[in-house]
JSON list of C-alpha atoms in Angstrom, two decimals:
[
{"chain": "U", "resi": 39, "resn": "MET", "atom": "CA", "xyz": [-17.77, -6.11, 24.18]},
{"chain": "U", "resi": 40, "resn": "LEU", "atom": "CA", "xyz": [-15.12, -8.86, 24.08]},
{"chain": "U", "resi": 41, "resn": "MET", "atom": "CA", "xyz": [-12.84, -9.70, 26.99]},
{"chain": "U", "resi": 42, "resn": "ARG", "atom": "CA", "xyz": [-9.32, -11.10, 26.57]},
{"chain": "U", "resi": 43, "resn": "THR", "atom": "CA", "xyz": [-7.52, -13.00, 29.28]},
{"chain": "U", "resi": 44, "resn": "ASP", "atom": "CA", "xyz": [-4.47, -14.45, 27.48]},
{"chain": "U", "resi": 45, "resn": "PRO", "atom": "CA", "xyz": [-1.43, -12.14, 27.95]},
{"chain": "U", "resi": 46, "resn": "PHE", "atom": "CA", "xyz": [0.67, -14.11, 25.42]},
{"chain": "U", "resi": 47, "resn": "ARG", "atom": "CA", "xyz": [-1.91, -13.57, 22.69]},
{"chain": "U", "resi": 48, "resn": "GLU", "atom": "CA", "xyz": [-1.75, -9.87, 23.48]},
{"chain": "U", "resi": 49, "resn": "LEU", "atom": "CA", "xyz": [2.05, -9.92, 23.06]},
{"chain": "U", "resi": 50, "resn": "ASP", "atom": "CA", "xyz": [1.70, -11.74, 19.72]},
{"chain": "U", "resi": 51, "resn": "ARG", "atom": "CA", "xyz": [-0.88, -9.19, 18.58]},
{"chain": "U", "resi": 52, "resn": "LEU", "atom": "CA", "xyz": [1.39, -6.32, 19.62]},
{"chain": "U", "resi": 53, "resn": "ALA", "atom": "CA", "xyz": [4.39, -7.80, 17.79]},
{"chain": "U", "resi": 54, "resn": "GLN", "atom": "CA", "xyz": [2.29, -8.28, 14.63]},
{"chain": "U", "resi": 55, "resn": "HIS", "atom": "CA", "xyz": [0.98, -4.73, 14.94]},
{"chain": "U", "resi": 56, "resn": "LEU", "atom": "CA", "xyz": [4.51, -3.30, 15.26]},
{"chain": "U", "resi": 57, "resn": "MET", "atom": "CA", "xyz": [5.77, -5.27, 12.27]},
{"chain": "U", "resi": 58, "resn": "GLY", "atom": "CA", "xyz": [2.77, -4.17, 10.25]},
{"chain": "U", "resi": 59, "resn": "PRO", "atom": "CA", "xyz": [0.97, -6.16, 7.59]},
{"chain": "U", "resi": 60, "resn": "GLY", "atom": "CA", "xyz": [2.99, -8.07, 5.05]},
{"chain": "U", "resi": 61, "resn": "THR", "atom": "CA", "xyz": [3.62, -6.39, 1.71]},
{"chain": "U", "resi": 62, "resn": "TRP", "atom": "CA", "xyz": [4.74, -7.82, -1.64]},
{"chain": "U", "resi": 63, "resn": "SER", "atom": "CA", "xyz": [8.27, -6.55, -0.96]},
{"chain": "U", "resi": 64, "resn": "ARG", "atom": "CA", "xyz": [8.26, -7.66, 2.72]},
{"chain": "U", "resi": 65, "resn": "PRO", "atom": "CA", "xyz": [5.75, -10.48, 3.21]},
{"chain": "U", "resi": 66, "resn": "SER", "atom": "CA", "xyz": [4.91, -12.15, 6.49]},
{"chain": "U", "resi": 67, "resn": "ALA", "atom": "CA", "xyz": [5.73, -15.84, 6.99]},
{"chain": "U", "resi": 68, "resn": "MET", "atom": "CA", "xyz": [3.11, -18.59, 6.89]},
{"chain": "U", "resi": 69, "resn": "PRO", "atom": "CA", "xyz": [3.20, -21.75, 9.02]},
{"chain": "U", "resi": 70, "resn": "MET", "atom": "CA", "xyz": [3.69, -25.07, 7.24]},
{"chain": "U", "resi": 71, "resn": "ASP", "atom": "CA", "xyz": [4.22, -28.79, 7.71]},
{"chain": "U", "resi": 72, "resn": "ALA", "atom": "CA", "xyz": [6.18, -31.03, 5.33]},
{"chain": "U", "resi": 73, "resn": "TYR", "atom": "CA", "xyz": [6.39, -34.81, 5.25]},
{"chain": "U", "resi": 74, "resn": "ARG", "atom": "CA", "xyz": [7.00, -37.74, 2.93]},
{"chain": "U", "resi": 75, "resn": "ASP", "atom": "CA", "xyz": [4.08, -40.02, 2.14]},
{"chain": "U", "resi": 76, "resn": "GLY", "atom": "CA", "xyz": [5.17, -42.98, 0.02]},
{"chain": "U", "resi": 77, "resn": "ASP", "atom": "CA", "xyz": [6.41, -41.75, -3.35]},
{"chain": "U", "resi": 78, "resn": "GLN", "atom": "CA", "xyz": [5.61, -38.08, -2.78]},
{"chain": "U", "resi": 79, "resn": "TYR", "atom": "CA", "xyz": [6.37, -35.14, -0.54]},
{"chain": "U", "resi": 80, "resn": "VAL", "atom": "CA", "xyz": [3.47, -33.22, 0.93]},
{"chain": "U", "resi": 81, "resn": "ILE", "atom": "CA", "xyz": [3.65, -29.62, 2.12]},
{"chain": "U", "resi": 82, "resn": "ALA", "atom": "CA", "xyz": [0.68, -28.09, 3.94]},
{"chain": "U", "resi": 83, "resn": "PHE", "atom": "CA", "xyz": [0.38, -24.33, 4.53]},
{"chain": "U", "resi": 84, "resn": "ASP", "atom": "CA", "xyz": [-2.07, -22.73, 6.96]},
{"chain": "U", "resi": 85, "resn": "LEU", "atom": "CA", "xyz": [-3.85, -19.95, 5.06]},
{"chain": "U", "resi": 86, "resn": "PRO", "atom": "CA", "xyz": [-7.25, -19.42, 6.70]},
{"chain": "U", "resi": 87, "resn": "GLY", "atom": "CA", "xyz": [-9.41, -16.73, 5.17]},
{"chain": "U", "resi": 88, "resn": "ILE", "atom": "CA", "xyz": [-7.46, -16.61, 1.90]},
{"chain": "U", "resi": 89, "resn": "ASP", "atom": "CA", "xyz": [-9.45, -16.54, -1.32]},
{"chain": "U", "resi": 90, "resn": "PRO", "atom": "CA", "xyz": [-8.13, -19.23, -3.71]},
{"chain": "U", "resi": 91, "resn": "ASP", "atom": "CA", "xyz": [-7.76, -16.51, -6.36]},
{"chain": "U", "resi": 92, "resn": "ALA", "atom": "CA", "xyz": [-5.32, -14.70, -4.04]},
{"chain": "U", "resi": 93, "resn": "LEU", "atom": "CA", "xyz": [-2.88, -17.66, -4.07]},
{"chain": "U", "resi": 94, "resn": "ASP", "atom": "CA", "xyz": [0.22, -17.60, -6.27]},
{"chain": "U", "resi": 95, "resn": "ILE", "atom": "CA", "xyz": [2.36, -20.75, -6.54]},
{"chain": "U", "resi": 96, "resn": "ALA", "atom": "CA", "xyz": [5.47, -20.79, -8.72]},
{"chain": "U", "resi": 97, "resn": "VAL", "atom": "CA", "xyz": [8.49, -23.03, -9.29]},
{"chain": "U", "resi": 98, "resn": "GLU", "atom": "CA", "xyz": [11.69, -21.77, -10.84]},
{"chain": "U", "resi": 99, "resn": "ARG", "atom": "CA", "xyz": [14.38, -24.42, -11.11]},
{"chain": "U", "resi": 100, "resn": "ASN", "atom": "CA", "xyz": [14.18, -25.96, -7.61]},
{"chain": "U", "resi": 101, "resn": "MET", "atom": "CA", "xyz": [12.80, -22.91, -5.78]},
{"chain": "U", "resi": 102, "resn": "LEU", "atom": "CA", "xyz": [9.14, -23.20, -4.79]},
{"chain": "U", "resi": 103, "resn": "THR", "atom": "CA", "xyz": [7.45, -19.89, -3.92]},
{"chain": "U", "resi": 104, "resn": "VAL", "atom": "CA", "xyz": [4.00, -19.67, -2.34]},
{"chain": "U", "resi": 105, "resn": "ARG", "atom": "CA", "xyz": [2.41, -16.24, -1.91]},
{"chain": "U", "resi": 106, "resn": "ALA", "atom": "CA", "xyz": [-1.02, -15.35, -0.60]},
{"chain": "U", "resi": 107, "resn": "GLU", "atom": "CA", "xyz": [-2.84, -12.17, 0.26]},
{"chain": "U", "resi": 108, "resn": "ARG", "atom": "CA", "xyz": [-5.52, -11.76, 2.91]},
{"chain": "U", "resi": 109, "resn": "ARG", "atom": "CA", "xyz": [-7.64, -8.69, 2.39]},
{"chain": "U", "resi": 110, "resn": "PRO", "atom": "CA", "xyz": [-10.00, -7.13, 4.93]},
{"chain": "U", "resi": 111, "resn": "LEU", "atom": "CA", "xyz": [-13.58, -8.34, 4.92]},
{"chain": "U", "resi": 112, "resn": "PRO", "atom": "CA", "xyz": [-16.08, -5.87, 3.48]},
{"chain": "U", "resi": 113, "resn": "ARG", "atom": "CA", "xyz": [-17.89, -3.93, 6.20]},
{"chain": "U", "resi": 114, "resn": "SER", "atom": "CA", "xyz": [-20.66, -1.41, 6.29]},
{"chain": "U", "resi": 115, "resn": "GLU", "atom": "CA", "xyz": [-19.80, 2.24, 6.86]},
{"chain": "U", "resi": 116, "resn": "ASN", "atom": "CA", "xyz": [-21.31, 2.06, 10.34]},
{"chain": "U", "resi": 117, "resn": "ALA", "atom": "CA", "xyz": [-19.14, -0.83, 11.52]},
{"chain": "U", "resi": 118, "resn": "GLN", "atom": "CA", "xyz": [-16.80, -0.07, 14.40]},
{"chain": "U", "resi": 119, "resn": "THR", "atom": "CA", "xyz": [-13.87, -2.39, 15.09]},
{"chain": "U", "resi": 120, "resn": "GLU", "atom": "CA", "xyz": [-13.85, -3.78, 18.63]},
{"chain": "U", "resi": 121, "resn": "LEU", "atom": "CA", "xyz": [-10.98, -6.21, 18.15]},
{"chain": "U", "resi": 122, "resn": "SER", "atom": "CA", "xyz": [-8.67, -6.93, 15.21]},
{"chain": "U", "resi": 123, "resn": "GLU", "atom": "CA", "xyz": [-6.26, -9.86, 15.64]},
{"chain": "U", "resi": 124, "resn": "ARG", "atom": "CA", "xyz": [-6.43, -11.57, 12.24]},
{"chain": "U", "resi": 125, "resn": "PRO", "atom": "CA", "xyz": [-3.33, -10.63, 10.25]},
{"chain": "U", "resi": 126, "resn": "LEU", "atom": "CA", "xyz": [-3.90, -9.01, 6.87]},
{"chain": "U", "resi": 127, "resn": "GLY", "atom": "CA", "xyz": [-1.54, -8.43, 4.00]},
{"chain": "U", "resi": 128, "resn": "VAL", "atom": "CA", "xyz": [0.82, -10.62, 2.02]},
{"chain": "U", "resi": 129, "resn": "PHE", "atom": "CA", "xyz": [2.24, -13.95, 3.20]},
{"chain": "U", "resi": 130, "resn": "SER", "atom": "CA", "xyz": [5.05, -15.80, 1.47]},
{"chain": "U", "resi": 131, "resn": "ARG", "atom": "CA", "xyz": [7.25, -18.84, 1.85]},
{"chain": "U", "resi": 132, "resn": "GLN", "atom": "CA", "xyz": [10.14, -20.04, -0.31]},
{"chain": "U", "resi": 133, "resn": "ILE", "atom": "CA", "xyz": [11.41, -23.60, -0.18]},
{"chain": "U", "resi": 134, "resn": "VAL", "atom": "CA", "xyz": [14.36, -25.12, -1.99]},
{"chain": "U", "resi": 135, "resn": "LEU", "atom": "CA", "xyz": [13.24, -28.46, -3.40]},
{"chain": "U", "resi": 136, "resn": "ALA", "atom": "CA", "xyz": [15.62, -31.39, -3.79]},
{"chain": "U", "resi": 137, "resn": "ASP", "atom": "CA", "xyz": [16.68, -32.51, -7.26]},
{"chain": "U", "resi": 138, "resn": "THR", "atom": "CA", "xyz": [14.98, -35.81, -6.52]},
{"chain": "U", "resi": 139, "resn": "LEU", "atom": "CA", "xyz": [11.50, -34.25, -6.74]},
{"chain": "U", "resi": 140, "resn": "ASP", "atom": "CA", "xyz": [9.48, -34.02, -9.96]},
{"chain": "U", "resi": 141, "resn": "THR", "atom": "CA", "xyz": [8.62, -30.30, -10.06]},
{"chain": "U", "resi": 142, "resn": "GLU", "atom": "CA", "xyz": [6.76, -30.77, -13.37]},
{"chain": "U", "resi": 143, "resn": "ARG", "atom": "CA", "xyz": [3.96, -32.68, -11.63]},
{"chain": "U", "resi": 144, "resn": "ILE", "atom": "CA", "xyz": [3.17, -30.65, -8.50]},
{"chain": "U", "resi": 145, "resn": "ALA", "atom": "CA", "xyz": [-0.50, -30.82, -7.50]},
{"chain": "U", "resi": 146, "resn": "ALA", "atom": "CA", "xyz": [-2.14, -28.11, -5.37]},
{"chain": "U", "resi": 147, "resn": "ASP", "atom": "CA", "xyz": [-5.37, -28.41, -3.35]},
{"chain": "U", "resi": 148, "resn": "TYR", "atom": "CA", "xyz": [-6.96, -25.78, -1.12]},
{"chain": "U", "resi": 149, "resn": "GLU", "atom": "CA", "xyz": [-9.59, -26.80, 1.41]},
{"chain": "U", "resi": 150, "resn": "ALA", "atom": "CA", "xyz": [-10.70, -25.43, 4.78]},
{"chain": "U", "resi": 151, "resn": "GLY", "atom": "CA", "xyz": [-7.92, -22.82, 4.82]},
{"chain": "U", "resi": 152, "resn": "VAL", "atom": "CA", "xyz": [-5.12, -25.32, 4.16]},
{"chain": "U", "resi": 153, "resn": "LEU", "atom": "CA", "xyz": [-3.10, -25.28, 0.93]},
{"chain": "U", "resi": 154, "resn": "THR", "atom": "CA", "xyz": [-1.67, -28.74, 0.28]},
{"chain": "U", "resi": 155, "resn": "LEU", "atom": "CA", "xyz": [1.03, -29.32, -2.32]},
{"chain": "U", "resi": 156, "resn": "SER", "atom": "CA", "xyz": [1.86, -32.88, -3.38]},
{"chain": "U", "resi": 157, "resn": "ILE", "atom": "CA", "xyz": [5.22, -33.26, -5.12]},
{"chain": "U", "resi": 158, "resn": "PRO", "atom": "CA", "xyz": [6.06, -36.68, -6.58]},
{"chain": "U", "resi": 159, "resn": "ILE", "atom": "CA", "xyz": [9.51, -38.15, -6.13]},
{"chain": "U", "resi": 160, "resn": "ALA", "atom": "CA", "xyz": [11.21, -38.37, -9.52]},
{"chain": "U", "resi": 161, "resn": "GLU", "atom": "CA", "xyz": [11.35, -41.84, -11.07]},
{"chain": "U", "resi": 162, "resn": "ARG", "atom": "CA", "xyz": [15.16, -41.72, -11.16]},
{"chain": "U", "resi": 163, "resn": "ALA", "atom": "CA", "xyz": [15.27, -41.14, -7.38]},
{"chain": "U", "resi": 164, "resn": "ARG", "atom": "CA", "xyz": [12.95, -43.99, -6.36]},
{"chain": "U", "resi": 165, "resn": "PRO", "atom": "CA", "xyz": [14.50, -47.11, -4.82]},
{"chain": "U", "resi": 166, "resn": "ARG", "atom": "CA", "xyz": [14.98, -49.93, -7.30]},
{"chain": "U", "resi": 167, "resn": "LYS", "atom": "CA", "xyz": [16.45, -53.43, -7.27]},
{"chain": "U", "resi": 168, "resn": "ILE", "atom": "CA", "xyz": [19.67, -54.14, -9.11]},
{"chain": "U", "resi": 169, "resn": "SER", "atom": "CA", "xyz": [20.19, -57.72, -10.22]},
{"chain": "U", "resi": 170, "resn": "VAL", "atom": "CA", "xyz": [23.56, -59.31, -9.55]},
{"chain": "U", "resi": 171, "resn": "ARG", "atom": "CA", "xyz": [25.10, -61.68, -12.06]},
{"chain": "U", "resi": 172, "resn": "SER", "atom": "CA", "xyz": [27.47, -64.37, -10.95]},
{"chain": "U", "resi": 173, "resn": "THR", "atom": "CA", "xyz": [30.99, -64.32, -12.38]},
{"chain": "U", "resi": 174, "resn": "GLY", "atom": "CA", "xyz": [30.30, -67.58, -14.21]},
{"chain": "U", "resi": 175, "resn": "GLU", "atom": "CA", "xyz": [27.45, -65.95, -16.16]},
{"chain": "U", "resi": 176, "resn": "ARG", "atom": "CA", "xyz": [29.66, -63.04, -17.12]},
{"chain": "U", "resi": 177, "resn": "ARG", "atom": "CA", "xyz": [32.38, -65.26, -18.58]},
{"chain": "U", "resi": 178, "resn": "GLU", "atom": "CA", "xyz": [29.81, -67.10, -20.69]},
{"chain": "U", "resi": 179, "resn": "LEU", "atom": "CA", "xyz": [28.48, -63.78, -22.04]},
{"chain": "U", "resi": 180, "resn": "ASP", "atom": "CA", "xyz": [31.98, -62.54, -22.93]},
{"chain": "U", "resi": 181, "resn": "SER", "atom": "CA", "xyz": [32.81, -65.68, -24.99]}
]
């Protein structure tokens, strides 16, 4: 038998139970971090227990959609549930990407329950130096 002592975890479990599992028409949210690392943006999603085949990543115009489904683990017929806190169902997140990102070259990696997307910054949006001509050079070119 398992004992729980954290009342806040119990409230979280109750709220999740009342909302029910996520469905394809009403998915649950998934936590994420996003940051810039040099010439790319990185987005990391927490998706523990998700089979890589149950991940669906799509980009339409500048809308990135990540969907995942966590199914129950197979159990024997004699198994009796003592505690069930791990959320099941469908999880989804949509993010509007800036025009400055190269959505044609998104890379996705999944390791240890974390889905990491690396999105390069488009060449046209990267900082570049602009050379300045002196007015004397311009007059010589015009002649």
